[in-house]
CSV table of C-alpha atoms in Angstrom, one decimal:
chain,number,residue,atom,x,y,z
K,1,UNK,CA,-303.3,-155.1,102.3
K,2,UNK,CA,-303.1,-151.5,100.7
K,3,UNK,CA,-303.2,-151.4,96.5
K,4,UNK,CA,-300.9,-149.1,94.8
K,5,UNK,CA,-302.6,-147.0,92.3
K,6,UNK,CA,-300.2,-145.9,89.5
K,7,UNK,CA,-298.9,-142.0,89.6
K,8,UNK,CA,-301.0,-139.8,87.6
K,9,UNK,CA,-299.8,-137.1,85.5
K,10,UNK,CA,-301.0,-133.5,85.7
K,11,UNK,CA,-303.9,-134.4,83.6
K,12,UNK,CA,-304.9,-137.8,84.6
K,13,UNK,CA,-303.4,-139.7,82.6
K,14,UNK,CA,-301.5,-142.6,84.1
K,15,UNK,CA,-298.3,-142.3,83.5
K,16,UNK,CA,-296.2,-145.2,81.4
K,17,UNK,CA,-294.7,-147.5,83.4
K,18,UNK,CA,-291.4,-148.5,83.7
K,19,UNK,CA,-289.0,-148.0,87.1
K,20,UNK,CA,-287.6,-144.1,86.8
K,21,UNK,CA,-288.5,-143.1,84.0
K,22,UNK,CA,-288.9,-139.1,84.5
K,23,UNK,CA,-292.2,-137.2,83.8
K,24,UNK,CA,-293.4,-135.5,81.3
K,25,UNK,CA,-292.3,-132.2,82.6
K,26,UNK,CA,-289.0,-132.8,83.5
K,27,UNK,CA,-288.9,-133.6,79.9
K,28,UNK,CA,-288.7,-130.7,79.2
K,29,UNK,CA,-286.6,-128.3,80.5
K,30,UNK,CA,-285.2,-125.2,78.7
K,31,UNK,CA,-281.7,-126.1,79.4
K,32,UNK,CA,-282.3,-129.4,77.1
K,33,UNK,CA,-282.3,-129.3,73.6
K,34,UNK,CA,-284.6,-132.2,72.4
K,35,UNK,CA,-283.2,-135.3,70.9
K,36,UNK,CA,-282.1,-135.9,67.6
K,37,UNK,CA,-281.2,-138.7,65.8
K,38,UNK,CA,-278.1,-139.7,64.6
K,39,UNK,CA,-279.2,-139.4,61.0
K,40,UNK,CA,-281.3,-136.0,62.4
K,41,UNK,CA,-278.1,-134.3,62.4
K,42,UNK,CA,-276.7,-131.5,61.0
K,43,UNK,CA,-273.1,-132.5,59.3
K,44,UNK,CA,-270.5,-130.9,60.9
K,45,UNK,CA,-268.9,-127.7,59.8
K,46,UNK,CA,-266.1,-128.7,57.6
K,47,UNK,CA,-268.3,-130.5,55.5
K,48,UNK,CA,-270.4,-127.9,55.0
K,49,UNK,CA,-270.9,-127.7,50.9
K,50,UNK,CA,-270.2,-124.7,49.6
K,51,UNK,CA,-273.4,-122.2,49.7
K,52,UNK,CA,-274.7,-120.4,47.0
K,53,UNK,CA,-273.2,-117.0,48.0
K,54,UNK,CA,-269.6,-118.6,48.7
K,55,UNK,CA,-269.5,-120.2,45.3
K,56,UNK,CA,-271.0,-116.4,44.1
K,57,UNK,CA,-268.1,-115.0,45.3
K,58,UNK,CA,-265.3,-117.1,44.3
K,59,UNK,CA,-267.0,-116.3,40.4
K,60,UNK,CA,-266.6,-112.6,41.2
K,61,UNK,CA,-263.0,-112.8,42.5
K,62,UNK,CA,-262.3,-114.9,39.4
K,63,UNK,CA,-264.2,-111.7,37.3
K,64,UNK,CA,-262.6,-108.7,39.6
K,65,UNK,CA,-259.0,-110.5,38.7
K,66,UNK,CA,-259.6,-111.3,35.1
K,67,UNK,CA,-260.9,-107.3,35.0
K,68,UNK,CA,-257.8,-106.0,36.5
K,69,UNK,CA,-255.6,-107.9,34.2
K,70,UNK,CA,-257.5,-106.6,31.4
K,71,UNK,CA,-257.0,-102.9,32.7
K,72,UNK,CA,-252.9,-103.7,33.8
K,73,UNK,CA,-252.4,-104.9,29.3
K,74,UNK,CA,-254.8,-101.7,28.8
K,75,UNK,CA,-252.2,-99.4,30.6
K,76,UNK,CA,-249.5,-101.1,29.0
K,77,UNK,CA,-250.5,-100.8,25.7
K,78,UNK,CA,-251.5,-96.9,26.1
K,79,UNK,CA,-248.2,-96.3,27.7
K,80,UNK,CA,-246.2,-97.9,25.0
K,81,UNK,CA,-248.7,-95.9,22.7
K,82,UNK,CA,-248.0,-92.2,24.2
K,83,UNK,CA,-245.5,-92.9,26.3
K,84,UNK,CA,-242.2,-94.7,26.5
K,85,UNK,CA,-241.6,-98.2,24.5
K,86,UNK,CA,-239.5,-101.1,24.6
K,87,UNK,CA,-238.0,-102.2,21.3
K,88,UNK,CA,-235.3,-104.8,20.8
K,89,UNK,CA,-232.1,-103.5,19.3
K,90,UNK,CA,-231.7,-106.7,16.0
K,91,UNK,CA,-227.9,-105.6,14.4
K,92,UNK,CA,-224.1,-104.1,15.8
K,93,UNK,CA,-225.1,-101.3,13.1
K,94,UNK,CA,-224.6,-99.4,16.9
K,95,UNK,CA,-221.8,-100.6,18.5
K,96,UNK,CA,-220.7,-100.3,20.7
K,97,UNK,CA,-223.3,-98.8,22.3
K,98,UNK,CA,-225.4,-100.6,21.4
K,99,UNK,CA,-225.7,-104.3,21.0
K,100,UNK,CA,-227.4,-106.8,19.5
K,101,UNK,CA,-230.3,-108.2,21.3
K,102,UNK,CA,-230.4,-105.0,23.9
K,103,UNK,CA,-233.9,-104.1,24.6
K,104,UNK,CA,-234.2,-99.9,24.5
K,105,UNK,CA,-236.6,-97.6,26.0
K,106,UNK,CA,-237.6,-95.2,23.8
K,107,UNK,CA,-239.3,-92.2,24.9
K,108,UNK,CA,-241.8,-91.0,22.9
K,109,UNK,CA,-243.0,-88.3,23.8
K,110,UNK,CA,-239.2,-86.4,23.3
K,111,UNK,CA,-240.2,-84.2,20.7
K,112,UNK,CA,-243.7,-83.9,21.3
K,113,UNK,CA,-244.6,-80.2,23.1
K,114,UNK,CA,-242.0,-78.1,21.3
K,115,UNK,CA,-239.0,-80.9,21.5
K,116,UNK,CA,-237.1,-81.1,18.4
K,117,UNK,CA,-234.3,-84.0,17.2
K,118,UNK,CA,-230.5,-82.5,17.9
K,119,UNK,CA,-227.6,-83.8,16.8
K,120,UNK,CA,-226.1,-86.8,19.1
K,121,UNK,CA,-229.6,-88.5,19.5
K,122,UNK,CA,-230.1,-91.7,19.3
K,123,UNK,CA,-233.5,-92.1,17.4
K,124,UNK,CA,-235.5,-94.8,16.6
K,125,UNK,CA,-237.6,-94.2,13.4
K,126,UNK,CA,-240.1,-95.9,10.7
K,127,UNK,CA,-237.6,-96.4,7.4
K,128,UNK,CA,-240.4,-96.5,5.3
K,129,UNK,CA,-240.0,-94.3,2.5
K,130,UNK,CA,-237.1,-93.4,3.0
K,131,UNK,CA,-234.5,-96.4,3.5
K,132,UNK,CA,-237.7,-99.2,2.5
K,133,UNK,CA,-240.3,-98.6,-0.3
K,134,UNK,CA,-243.5,-97.5,0.7
K,135,UNK,CA,-245.1,-100.8,0.4
K,136,UNK,CA,-248.2,-102.2,2.6
K,137,UNK,CA,-247.9,-103.6,5.8
K,138,UNK,CA,-249.0,-107.8,5.4
K,139,UNK,CA,-251.8,-108.6,7.3
K,140,UNK,CA,-251.7,-112.1,8.5
K,141,UNK,CA,-252.1,-113.5,12.0
K,142,UNK,CA,-248.5,-114.1,12.4
K,143,UNK,CA,-247.2,-110.7,10.9
K,144,UNK,CA,-250.3,-109.2,13.4
K,145,UNK,CA,-248.8,-111.3,16.7
K,146,UNK,CA,-245.4,-110.2,15.8
K,147,UNK,CA,-246.0,-106.6,15.4
K,148,UNK,CA,-247.3,-107.0,18.7
K,149,UNK,CA,-244.8,-108.7,20.1
K,150,UNK,CA,-242.7,-105.6,18.3
K,151,UNK,CA,-244.5,-103.8,20.4
K,152,UNK,CA,-244.0,-104.9,24.1
K,153,UNK,CA,-240.6,-105.0,23.2
K,154,UNK,CA,-240.8,-109.2,23.0
K,155,UNK,CA,-240.0,-109.8,20.0
K,156,UNK,CA,-237.9,-107.6,16.8
K,157,UNK,CA,-239.4,-105.5,14.7
K,158,UNK,CA,-240.9,-106.4,11.0
K,159,UNK,CA,-237.2,-105.3,9.7
K,160,UNK,CA,-239.4,-101.1,9.6
K,161,UNK,CA,-238.4,-99.9,12.5
K,162,UNK,CA,-234.7,-98.6,12.8
K,163,UNK,CA,-231.9,-97.1,15.4
K,164,UNK,CA,-229.3,-94.8,14.2
K,165,UNK,CA,-228.2,-91.7,16.0
K,166,UNK,CA,-228.4,-88.3,14.1
K,167,UNK,CA,-225.3,-86.5,12.8
K,168,UNK,CA,-227.5,-83.6,10.5
K,169,UNK,CA,-230.7,-81.6,10.8
K,170,UNK,CA,-232.2,-80.3,8.5
K,171,UNK,CA,-230.2,-77.1,7.0
K,172,UNK,CA,-226.7,-79.0,7.9
K,173,UNK,CA,-224.1,-79.7,5.2
K,174,UNK,CA,-222.2,-82.9,7.1
K,175,UNK,CA,-219.8,-83.8,4.1
K,176,UNK,CA,-216.7,-86.2,4.4
K,177,UNK,CA,-213.0,-86.9,1.8
K,178,UNK,CA,-211.9,-90.5,2.3
K,179,UNK,CA,-209.1,-90.7,4.4
K,180,UNK,CA,-210.3,-87.8,5.7
K,181,UNK,CA,-209.9,-88.1,10.0
K,182,UNK,CA,-213.2,-86.1,10.9
K,183,UNK,CA,-216.5,-85.7,9.0
K,184,UNK,CA,-217.6,-82.2,9.7
K,185,UNK,CA,-221.4,-80.5,10.0
K,186,UNK,CA,-221.1,-77.4,8.7
K,187,UNK,CA,-217.3,-76.7,8.2
K,188,UNK,CA,-216.9,-78.3,11.4
K,189,UNK,CA,-215.0,-81.0,12.2
K,190,UNK,CA,-216.9,-83.6,14.1
K,191,UNK,CA,-215.1,-85.4,17.5
K,192,UNK,CA,-217.0,-88.6,17.2
K,193,UNK,CA,-213.9,-90.8,20.0
K,194,UNK,CA,-217.2,-91.1,22.0
K,195,UNK,CA,-219.3,-93.1,20.6
K,196,UNK,CA,-217.8,-94.3,16.9
K,197,UNK,CA,-216.4,-98.1,17.0
K,198,UNK,CA,-212.8,-98.5,18.3
K,199,UNK,CA,-210.7,-98.7,15.1
K,200,UNK,CA,-212.8,-97.7,12.4
K,201,UNK,CA,-213.0,-94.5,10.0
K,202,UNK,CA,-216.0,-92.1,10.2
K,203,UNK,CA,-216.9,-93.5,6.2
K,204,UNK,CA,-215.5,-95.9,3.7
K,205,UNK,CA,-217.8,-93.6,1.4
K,206,UNK,CA,-217.3,-90.0,1.1
K,207,UNK,CA,-220.7,-87.6,0.5
K,208,UNK,CA,-221.1,-84.1,0.6
K,209,UNK,CA,-225.0,-83.3,1.7
K,210,UNK,CA,-227.3,-80.8,2.3
K,211,UNK,CA,-230.1,-81.9,4.2
K,212,UNK,CA,-233.9,-80.5,3.8
K,213,UNK,CA,-236.1,-78.8,5.9
K,214,UNK,CA,-238.0,-81.5,8.3
K,215,UNK,CA,-235.3,-84.4,7.1
K,216,UNK,CA,-232.2,-86.0,9.0
K,217,UNK,CA,-228.7,-87.4,8.1
K,218,UNK,CA,-228.1,-90.8,10.7
K,219,UNK,CA,-225.3,-92.7,10.6
K,220,UNK,CA,-224.8,-96.4,12.8
K,221,UNK,CA,-222.1,-96.0,15.1
K,222,UNK,CA,-220.1,-99.0,13.6
K,223,UNK,CA,-220.4,-97.4,10.2
K,224,UNK,CA,-218.1,-101.0,8.7
K,225,UNK,CA,-221.4,-103.0,9.7
K,226,UNK,CA,-223.8,-100.3,9.4
K,227,UNK,CA,-226.8,-99.5,6.8
K,228,UNK,CA,-227.7,-96.0,7.0
K,229,UNK,CA,-228.1,-92.5,4.9
K,230,UNK,CA,-224.7,-92.8,3.1
K,231,UNK,CA,-226.6,-96.4,1.2
K,232,UNK,CA,-229.7,-94.4,0.1
K,233,UNK,CA,-228.1,-91.4,-1.2
K,234,UNK,CA,-229.1,-92.1,-4.8
K,235,UNK,CA,-232.8,-93.2,-3.6
K,236,UNK,CA,-236.1,-91.0,-4.0
K,237,UNK,CA,-235.6,-89.8,-0.5
K,238,UNK,CA,-231.8,-89.2,-0.9
K,239,UNK,CA,-231.1,-90.9,2.6
K,240,UNK,CA,-233.0,-88.7,4.3
K,241,UNK,CA,-235.5,-90.1,6.8
K,242,UNK,CA,-238.3,-86.9,7.7
K,243,UNK,CA,-238.7,-85.9,11.2
K,244,UNK,CA,-242.2,-87.2,11.7
K,245,UNK,CA,-241.3,-90.2,11.1
K,246,UNK,CA,-239.0,-90.5,14.8
K,247,UNK,CA,-241.0,-93.1,16.8
K,248,UNK,CA,-239.3,-91.6,19.9
K,249,UNK,CA,-236.0,-90.8,21.1
K,250,UNK,CA,-233.8,-94.2,23.1
K,251,UNK,CA,-232.8,-92.9,26.3
K,252,UNK,CA,-232.0,-96.3,28.1
K,253,UNK,CA,-231.1,-99.5,27.7
K,254,UNK,CA,-232.6,-101.6,29.8
K,255,UNK,CA,-231.7,-105.4,29.3
K,256,UNK,CA,-229.2,-107.1,30.0
K,257,UNK,CA,-228.2,-106.2,33.5
K,258,UNK,CA,-224.9,-105.7,33.2
K,259,UNK,CA,-225.2,-103.1,29.9
K,260,UNK,CA,-227.4,-101.0,31.7
K,261,UNK,CA,-226.9,-97.2,30.2
K,262,UNK,CA,-228.2,-94.3,29.3
K,263,UNK,CA,-227.8,-93.4,26.1
K,264,UNK,CA,-226.6,-89.1,27.0
K,265,UNK,CA,-225.9,-87.3,23.7
K,266,UNK,CA,-221.6,-87.2,22.7
K,267,UNK,CA,-219.9,-84.1,23.5
K,268,UNK,CA,-218.8,-83.8,20.6
K,269,UNK,CA,-222.3,-82.2,19.2
K,270,UNK,CA,-221.3,-79.0,21.2
K,271,UNK,CA,-218.7,-77.5,19.0
K,272,UNK,CA,-221.5,-77.3,16.2
K,273,UNK,CA,-223.4,-74.4,15.8
K,274,UNK,CA,-226.7,-74.3,14.4
K,275,UNK,CA,-226.4,-73.4,10.8
K,276,UNK,CA,-227.1,-69.9,9.3
K,277,UNK,CA,-230.8,-69.2,7.9
K,278,UNK,CA,-232.0,-71.9,7.4
K,279,UNK,CA,-233.4,-72.9,10.7
K,280,UNK,CA,-231.3,-76.1,11.8
K,281,UNK,CA,-230.9,-77.0,15.0
K,282,UNK,CA,-229.3,-79.0,17.6
K,283,UNK,CA,-226.3,-77.3,18.8
């Protein structure tokens, strides 16, 4: 009877007991990864929490959006200050060209670089010192927010900004006698049929004024519902608006959509020549 000796490993140790167990050399085949217990297995991809790099990337995205928003706001404010600014029409004084609630775009470069205010232009101006007394701006968060909203065209102005049509420029003589069909500029009858509110006379009061240099005589198109140069003839400024108080020329009505229009200079002003020897312009 022969004895059965256990299989010896290459290092001389006795092989572990148990039928069919592979040798140590077979268990470390390069094609098979070492066994890992379920507790040591890495979590599934969907359950992997964000790493520090991912969180930092999301943080940068948020900051980039804030920076982009700030740049857009800064550009918008710069455009409003120097190029074009929206305004809300607060009253019916310029009907039918402008209606209450209309949004205007005012060209603030129209009178820069040698440009001059011309008769027939619809202008937006600061009436402080001409239509209003010289008072300081009110302080506080409420007035500041109101002025900011007005600068973006989201709110009416604080009452110091007006929109009117230029009838006379520096040196012009503007005259009207109650009952006349037309007012005259430098003796020339002005045809206002293109813009004067239907059925209205050129004025309900008479006047005869000579516009000082670098100032303007302005009227609303809706003469019966407009407080303009006529109403301030006896004031210290005589009802005239200094040219340097003009914010810009109203170019377009952009809202509401049904009232989109360009505010072109009416043809009637072409018949008025410049006043001689006064430096007037705008013919």
